[in-house]
Amino acid sequence: MDIRFNEKDKLFVIETDSTSYVIAVLGEEGLLGHLYYGDKIQYEDAPYLLNIPQNQNTPTPAMRDRSSFLDIYPFEYTSNNVGDYRKSGIEITDSNGHSSLQLCYESHAIYLGKEKLEGLPATFGTDKDSMTLEIAVKDSVVGLRAVLYYSIFEGLDAVIRSVKLINDSDKEIFIDKVMSMTMDMDQDGYQLLTLYGSWARERLMDFRDIGFGDTSIESFRGESSHQFQPFMALVQNGDSQDTGKVYGFSFVYSGNFEAGVNKSQFDNLRVYMGIGSKNFRWKLRPYDSFQAPEVVLTYSGAGLGKMTRTLHDLYRNHLIRSRYKDMERPILINNWEATYFDFDSDKLLAIAKEAKKSGIEMLVMDDGWFGERNDDNSSLGDWYVNEDKLKGGLKKLVDEVNAIGMKFGIWMEPEMISPRSRLYDEHPDWAIRVPDREPCRSRNQYVLDITREEVRDYIYSRIKAILESCNIEYLKWDMNRQLSDLGSMGLSRDAQGELSHRYMLAVYDLQERLVTDFPNLLLENCSGGGARFDAGMLYYSPQIWCSDDTDAIERLKIQEGTALIFPLSTMGAHVSDCPNHTVGRTTPFKTRGDVALAGTFGYELDITRIPESDREDIPRQVAQYHKYNHLVRGGDYYRIASYQRNHSFDAYMLVSKDKKEALVTYVQVEASPNPARKVIKLPGLVPDATYQIEDSDIEVKGSTLEKVGIALPILPGDYQSKLIHLLQKNS
Ligand code: DGJ
């Protein structure tokens, strides 16, 4: 890990273990050129990159044919309306109503460590394990300065980029768009990989060709969304796990975003990622600044697998702060699919008692315990216990659950207000809405305008009061609708375009208060399933509910897409009852347990009513969780086969960091008659070490497992699963 400035040739060279990233300061004007990002090259050879003709033209002081240069040269960050006709990463309106912007080098700094981003989630590091480059570029006509940040971490092939805009003038400047990064590069046979979805089928993988013009994704729903994950990758060899170049881009932000690739007339690409510019307009007051969220860039010269493992390590070690990240999470049982709104304390206690017998460790009471909430048509905002359901109150129930020997967790949806609620009767103006318009209802609820401090303070006071009222050790923070009718009574006419981003800052502020005041609370974020499963939220909660689809087979696809970026220990995954409530499928209880094992693991069923044989199997699943959870939390993840693409079976493997142990999960989704043999290769082991396959007398070298592989068993029927545990001999 190193960042150096070559004074003579005016080059910045950022080096990670196996990548180089090179930026040039060009000509007298000091435009910033993007020279290289990819496999590591010798530092001494960085000036050679200047000899690779980037185009036929050079920036000339005579200004002749200037656009021929600006419109083709690979820039490090874009300008606007000055002769580069490609898509801009930044758009502003200055105090004269003009939009031209040309950012030129002003100064730079290189230092150990990494600064926090005020009010935003961000990766973190110390002086010992991280380094940062700041390059200040400026348009002196407008008086706008942009500071481009680049941080790297020891042992990780990732570059973290963000942008801060500073108004150095005494006039207002409107920011109409600000991408956190842009990067110009050659098209070298890349396809675009993104994760798309919907409710109950989040983060499915989509590969598409990059055509001329724009190939992009976005969310303007006020959250990262079910529909697109704020992530994309340029991949050379499709889904290959170990060949081809891969550039990954993951946004550490949970609100509106846009990201994509713009292919120019000369076949080259401009990659961009940042806050969504639709409905966005930020008034940057004189001498004020605006910090855009950060983007994690990863480069792998060896397929998707390396990108995934880099992101897992980065997020585990430099993004998730919770003390739970390195701990086994309590195995929980959640009553949502067990009872929906139809429960009382007797029912919950019955579930807790039965769960305790099987080794389950925590009861989570989901939606429906407050106000008059007997369905989803009312009471959001009325965070007062419904004593018709919880007889004797919340503390009594929690004490009784604790007395059984179980922990207690609770569900809340703090950002919402039901039109049928006491809170709405008192404060109809607290909903996000446009005056004189009836806002769009979704799940019969509105979104609270938490950008207003009094609203935020009120909601936080209610969360705090509930959490302090008894021994609550876990909170599921849900969000079940997306933003619309953007209008805030708290913002002036010319600041309405700030609402969506301010909303996200308000969510972050609330969760920051929460994790500061309750450091021992296990927080799980959730949004109608997995609509806010993003890197931003992981800064606050070590786990996020992955999807409302708990069907083991659908989960194979959802968890594959999620694990492409996020560590397995962050994926909320539960065993539920069958027929599955979302897709109606019946799968073996064992398979449900094996698939949920790849996440946080828990149950979402009425344990007092499931078949006896399933109930009897729970202690075995619990023991399995304790046996393998260290691999799920800390191991290296290898995707071996994808049901999403082969429509037949799924396989993935976890290898401990010391490579002494590995676990393969195999799910035979479809049985076939008289099948061909299936052999899967197992990478990531020590080539010379001997591994014993547990419950067999097979002993074989790591290199043979990698080159030849193991034969998968033929299992009796559809939806069957098998775990294969390998242990290094004499270790
Ligand atoms: C959506 C969540 O994803 C579910 O798990 C459940 O908590 C419901 N909301 C409750 O309304």
Short mmCIF file of N, CA, C and O in Angstrom, two decimals, residues 354-427:
data_model
loop_
_atom_site.label_atom_id
_atom_site.label_comp_id
_atom_site.label_asym_id
_atom_site.label_seq_id
_atom_site.Cartn_x
_atom_site.Cartn_y
_atom_site.Cartn_z
N GLU A 354 -41.20 -23.07 23.83
CA GLU A 354 -40.89 -24.20 22.95
C GLU A 354 -39.54 -23.99 22.27
O GLU A 354 -38.74 -24.92 22.13
N ALA A 355 -39.28 -22.74 21.87
CA ALA A 355 -38.02 -22.42 21.18
C ALA A 355 -36.83 -22.68 22.10
O ALA A 355 -35.81 -23.22 21.67
N LYS A 356 -36.99 -22.30 23.34
CA LYS A 356 -35.89 -22.47 24.30
C LYS A 356 -35.47 -23.95 24.39
O LYS A 356 -34.28 -24.27 24.43
N LYS A 357 -36.49 -24.83 24.36
CA LYS A 357 -36.19 -26.27 24.47
C LYS A 357 -35.27 -26.74 23.35
O LYS A 357 -34.50 -27.68 23.51
N SER A 358 -35.37 -26.06 22.17
CA SER A 358 -34.58 -26.52 21.02
C SER A 358 -33.24 -25.80 20.91
O SER A 358 -32.51 -26.03 19.94
N GLY A 359 -32.95 -24.90 21.81
CA GLY A 359 -31.66 -24.20 21.76
C GLY A 359 -31.70 -22.84 21.08
O GLY A 359 -30.66 -22.22 20.86
N ILE A 360 -32.91 -22.38 20.73
CA ILE A 360 -33.04 -21.03 20.15
C ILE A 360 -32.85 -20.01 21.28
O ILE A 360 -33.22 -20.27 22.42
N GLU A 361 -32.24 -18.86 20.94
CA GLU A 361 -31.75 -18.00 22.01
C GLU A 361 -32.48 -16.66 22.19
O GLU A 361 -32.30 -15.99 23.19
N MET A 362 -33.27 -16.26 21.20
CA MET A 362 -33.90 -14.94 21.33
C MET A 362 -35.27 -14.95 20.65
O MET A 362 -35.43 -15.50 19.55
N LEU A 363 -36.23 -14.31 21.31
CA LEU A 363 -37.55 -14.12 20.70
C LEU A 363 -37.62 -12.70 20.15
O LEU A 363 -37.33 -11.74 20.86
N VAL A 364 -38.03 -12.57 18.89
CA VAL A 364 -38.22 -11.23 18.32
C VAL A 364 -39.71 -11.02 18.05
O VAL A 364 -40.33 -11.79 17.32
N MET A 365 -40.23 -9.97 18.68
CA MET A 365 -41.65 -9.63 18.49
C MET A 365 -41.73 -8.65 17.32
O MET A 365 -41.21 -7.54 17.38
N ASP A 366 -42.38 -9.06 16.26
CA ASP A 366 -42.45 -8.25 15.03
C ASP A 366 -43.62 -7.28 15.09
O ASP A 366 -44.17 -6.97 16.17
N ASP A 367 -44.02 -6.81 13.95
CA ASP A 367 -45.05 -5.77 13.78
C ASP A 367 -46.35 -6.13 14.51
O ASP A 367 -46.79 -7.28 14.48
N GLY A 368 -46.98 -5.11 15.15
CA GLY A 368 -48.33 -5.31 15.67
C GLY A 368 -48.47 -5.18 17.18
O GLY A 368 -49.54 -5.46 17.71
N TRP A 369 -47.45 -4.73 17.88
CA TRP A 369 -47.49 -4.70 19.35
C TRP A 369 -47.86 -3.33 19.92
O TRP A 369 -47.91 -3.16 21.13
N PHE A 370 -48.17 -2.37 19.07
CA PHE A 370 -48.31 -0.97 19.52
C PHE A 370 -49.62 -0.38 18.99
O PHE A 370 -50.23 -0.91 18.04
N GLY A 371 -49.99 0.76 19.58
CA GLY A 371 -51.19 1.48 19.13
C GLY A 371 -52.37 0.54 18.99
O GLY A 371 -52.63 -0.29 19.85
N GLU A 372 -53.08 0.70 17.85
CA GLU A 372 -54.20 -0.22 17.57
C GLU A 372 -53.88 -1.04 16.34
O GLU A 372 -54.71 -1.25 15.46
N ARG A 373 -52.68 -1.46 16.28
CA ARG A 373 -52.16 -2.11 15.06
C ARG A 373 -52.56 -3.59 15.01
O ARG A 373 -51.84 -4.46 15.48
N ASN A 374 -53.72 -3.84 14.40
CA ASN A 374 -54.17 -5.22 14.22
C ASN A 374 -54.09 -5.64 12.76
O ASN A 374 -54.40 -6.78 12.39
N ASP A 375 -53.73 -4.70 11.92
CA ASP A 375 -53.41 -4.97 10.52
C ASP A 375 -52.50 -3.83 10.09
O ASP A 375 -52.11 -3.01 10.93
N ASP A 376 -52.21 -3.74 8.81
CA ASP A 376 -51.23 -2.70 8.43
C ASP A 376 -51.88 -1.38 8.02
O ASP A 376 -51.30 -0.60 7.28
N ASN A 377 -53.09 -1.12 8.52
CA ASN A 377 -53.78 0.12 8.13
C ASN A 377 -53.67 1.24 9.15
O ASN A 377 -54.25 2.30 8.95
N SER A 378 -53.00 1.01 10.25
CA SER A 378 -53.00 2.08 11.25
C SER A 378 -51.78 2.06 12.16
O SER A 378 -50.96 1.14 12.12
N SER A 379 -51.68 3.13 12.95
CA SER A 379 -50.88 3.22 14.19
C SER A 379 -49.38 3.46 14.05
O SER A 379 -48.71 3.63 15.07
N LEU A 380 -48.85 3.50 12.83
CA LEU A 380 -47.41 3.80 12.75
C LEU A 380 -47.19 5.21 13.30
O LEU A 380 -47.89 6.15 12.92
N GLY A 381 -46.27 5.35 14.17
CA GLY A 381 -46.03 6.62 14.85
C GLY A 381 -46.50 6.58 16.29
O GLY A 381 -45.99 7.32 17.14
N ASP A 382 -47.48 5.71 16.58
CA ASP A 382 -48.00 5.60 17.96
C ASP A 382 -47.21 4.53 18.70
O ASP A 382 -47.71 3.40 18.93
N TRP A 383 -46.03 4.85 19.09
CA TRP A 383 -45.15 3.84 19.70
C TRP A 383 -45.43 3.69 21.19
O TRP A 383 -44.59 3.99 22.04
N TYR A 384 -46.69 3.23 21.45
CA TYR A 384 -47.13 2.93 22.82
C TYR A 384 -47.66 1.51 22.82
O TYR A 384 -48.35 1.10 21.87
N VAL A 385 -47.35 0.78 23.87
CA VAL A 385 -47.66 -0.65 23.90
C VAL A 385 -49.17 -0.90 23.91
O VAL A 385 -49.92 -0.22 24.63
N ASN A 386 -49.61 -1.82 23.10
CA ASN A 386 -51.01 -2.24 23.09
C ASN A 386 -51.19 -3.28 24.20
O ASN A 386 -50.82 -4.44 24.05
N GLU A 387 -51.79 -2.84 25.30
CA GLU A 387 -51.88 -3.75 26.46
C GLU A 387 -53.01 -4.76 26.33
O GLU A 387 -53.12 -5.67 27.15
N ASP A 388 -53.83 -4.62 25.29
CA ASP A 388 -54.80 -5.70 25.04
C ASP A 388 -54.04 -6.94 24.56
O ASP A 388 -54.42 -8.07 24.83
N LYS A 389 -52.97 -6.67 23.83
CA LYS A 389 -52.17 -7.79 23.32
C LYS A 389 -51.10 -8.19 24.33
O LYS A 389 -50.92 -9.37 24.61
N LEU A 390 -50.36 -7.21 24.80
CA LEU A 390 -49.30 -7.51 25.78
C LEU A 390 -49.84 -7.21 27.17
O LEU A 390 -49.67 -6.10 27.70
N LYS A 391 -50.48 -8.20 27.74
CA LYS A 391 -51.18 -7.98 29.01
C LYS A 391 -50.16 -7.70 30.11
O LYS A 391 -49.21 -8.45 30.28
N GLY A 392 -50.36 -6.58 30.79
CA GLY A 392 -49.42 -6.22 31.85
C GLY A 392 -48.24 -5.42 31.33
O GLY A 392 -47.36 -5.02 32.09
N GLY A 393 -48.18 -5.22 30.01
CA GLY A 393 -47.17 -4.34 29.43
C GLY A 393 -45.96 -5.06 28.86
O GLY A 393 -45.81 -6.28 28.97
N LEU A 394 -45.11 -4.26 28.25
CA LEU A 394 -43.94 -4.80 27.56
C LEU A 394 -42.92 -5.36 28.53
O LEU A 394 -42.36 -6.45 28.33
N LYS A 395 -42.68 -4.64 29.63
CA LYS A 395 -41.65 -5.09 30.58
C LYS A 395 -42.01 -6.46 31.16
O LYS A 395 -41.15 -7.33 31.30
N LYS A 396 -43.29 -6.62 31.43
CA LYS A 396 -43.72 -7.92 31.99
C LYS A 396 -43.39 -9.05 31.00
O LYS A 396 -42.81 -10.07 31.38
N LEU A 397 -43.70 -8.81 29.73
CA LEU A 397 -43.43 -9.84 28.73
C LEU A 397 -41.92 -10.10 28.62
O LEU A 397 -41.48 -11.26 28.61
N VAL A 398 -41.17 -9.02 28.55
CA VAL A 398 -39.71 -9.19 28.37
C VAL A 398 -39.12 -9.93 29.58
O VAL A 398 -38.31 -10.84 29.42
N ASP A 399 -39.56 -9.55 30.76
CA ASP A 399 -39.06 -10.24 31.97
C ASP A 399 -39.40 -11.73 31.92
O ASP A 399 -38.57 -12.57 32.28
N GLU A 400 -40.60 -12.02 31.46
CA GLU A 400 -41.00 -13.44 31.41
C GLU A 400 -40.18 -14.21 30.36
O GLU A 400 -39.79 -15.36 30.59
N VAL A 401 -39.93 -13.54 29.24
CA VAL A 401 -39.10 -14.20 28.21
C VAL A 401 -37.69 -14.41 28.76
O VAL A 401 -37.10 -15.48 28.60
N ASN A 402 -37.16 -13.39 29.41
CA ASN A 402 -35.82 -13.52 30.02
C ASN A 402 -35.81 -14.64 31.06
O ASN A 402 -34.84 -15.39 31.17
N ALA A 403 -36.90 -14.76 31.82
CA ALA A 403 -36.96 -15.79 32.87
C ALA A 403 -36.91 -17.19 32.25
O ALA A 403 -36.39 -18.13 32.86
N ILE A 404 -37.43 -17.31 31.04
CA ILE A 404 -37.35 -18.60 30.33
C ILE A 404 -35.90 -18.89 29.93
O ILE A 404 -35.52 -20.02 29.65
N GLY A 405 -35.09 -17.83 29.90
CA GLY A 405 -33.69 -18.01 29.48
C GLY A 405 -33.46 -17.56 28.05
O GLY A 405 -32.49 -17.93 27.41
N MET A 406 -34.40 -16.72 27.56
CA MET A 406 -34.29 -16.22 26.17
C MET A 406 -34.06 -14.71 26.19
O MET A 406 -34.58 -14.00 27.06
N LYS A 407 -33.33 -14.21 25.21
CA LYS A 407 -33.22 -12.77 25.01
C LYS A 407 -34.50 -12.28 24.32
O LYS A 407 -35.26 -13.08 23.76
N PHE A 408 -34.65 -10.94 24.29
CA PHE A 408 -35.85 -10.39 23.67
C PHE A 408 -35.47 -9.30 22.66
O PHE A 408 -34.63 -8.45 22.92
N GLY A 409 -36.13 -9.34 21.50
CA GLY A 409 -35.92 -8.32 20.48
C GLY A 409 -37.25 -7.76 20.01
O GLY A 409 -38.30 -8.41 20.16
N ILE A 410 -37.22 -6.58 19.41
CA ILE A 410 -38.46 -5.90 19.03
C ILE A 410 -38.35 -5.32 17.63
O ILE A 410 -37.25 -5.07 17.13
N TRP A 411 -39.52 -5.11 17.00
CA TRP A 411 -39.62 -4.52 15.66
C TRP A 411 -40.13 -3.09 15.78
O TRP A 411 -41.03 -2.82 16.56
N MET A 412 -39.60 -2.20 14.98
CA MET A 412 -40.17 -0.85 14.87
C MET A 412 -40.03 -0.36 13.42
O MET A 412 -39.17 -0.84 12.69
N GLU A 413 -40.88 0.61 13.09
CA GLU A 413 -40.77 1.23 11.76
C GLU A 413 -40.77 2.74 11.97
O GLU A 413 -41.74 3.43 11.66
N PRO A 414 -39.66 3.27 12.48
CA PRO A 414 -39.65 4.63 13.00
C PRO A 414 -39.91 5.73 11.98
O PRO A 414 -40.34 6.82 12.36
N GLU A 415 -39.64 5.47 10.69
CA GLU A 415 -39.70 6.56 9.71
C GLU A 415 -41.10 6.81 9.17
O GLU A 415 -41.27 7.62 8.27
N MET A 416 -42.12 6.12 9.71
CA MET A 416 -43.43 6.16 9.07
C MET A 416 -44.52 6.76 9.97
O MET A 416 -44.39 6.81 11.19
N ILE A 417 -45.59 7.15 9.32
CA ILE A 417 -46.77 7.64 10.03
C ILE A 417 -48.02 7.14 9.30
O ILE A 417 -48.11 7.26 8.07
N SER A 418 -48.94 6.53 10.05
CA SER A 418 -50.19 6.09 9.43
C SER A 418 -51.17 7.26 9.46
O SER A 418 -51.28 7.94 10.48
N PRO A 419 -51.92 7.46 8.36
CA PRO A 419 -52.96 8.50 8.42
C PRO A 419 -53.95 8.21 9.56
O PRO A 419 -54.55 9.13 10.10
N ARG A 420 -54.14 6.92 9.88
CA ARG A 420 -54.97 6.58 11.02
C ARG A 420 -54.06 6.32 12.22
O ARG A 420 -53.60 5.21 12.46
N SER A 421 -53.70 7.42 12.90
CA SER A 421 -52.86 7.31 14.10
C SER A 421 -53.07 8.56 14.93
O SER A 421 -53.48 9.61 14.41
N ARG A 422 -52.77 8.45 16.20
CA ARG A 422 -52.85 9.63 17.06
C ARG A 422 -51.85 10.67 16.60
O ARG A 422 -52.11 11.87 16.59
N LEU A 423 -50.67 10.19 16.21
CA LEU A 423 -49.61 11.12 15.80
C LEU A 423 -50.05 11.96 14.60
O LEU A 423 -49.81 13.16 14.55
N TYR A 424 -50.73 11.31 13.64
CA TYR A 424 -51.16 12.04 12.45
C TYR A 424 -52.27 13.04 12.79
O TYR A 424 -52.32 14.15 12.25
N ASP A 425 -53.16 12.64 13.72
CA ASP A 425 -54.22 13.57 14.14
C ASP A 425 -53.59 14.84 14.70
O ASP A 425 -54.05 15.94 14.45
N GLU A 426 -52.50 14.64 15.47
CA GLU A 426 -51.86 15.80 16.10
C GLU A 426 -50.96 16.58 15.13
O GLU A 426 -50.83 17.79 15.23
N HIS A 427 -50.30 15.86 14.22
CA HIS A 427 -49.31 16.52 13.35
C HIS A 427 -49.45 16.09 11.89
O HIS A 427 -48.56 15.45 11.33
#
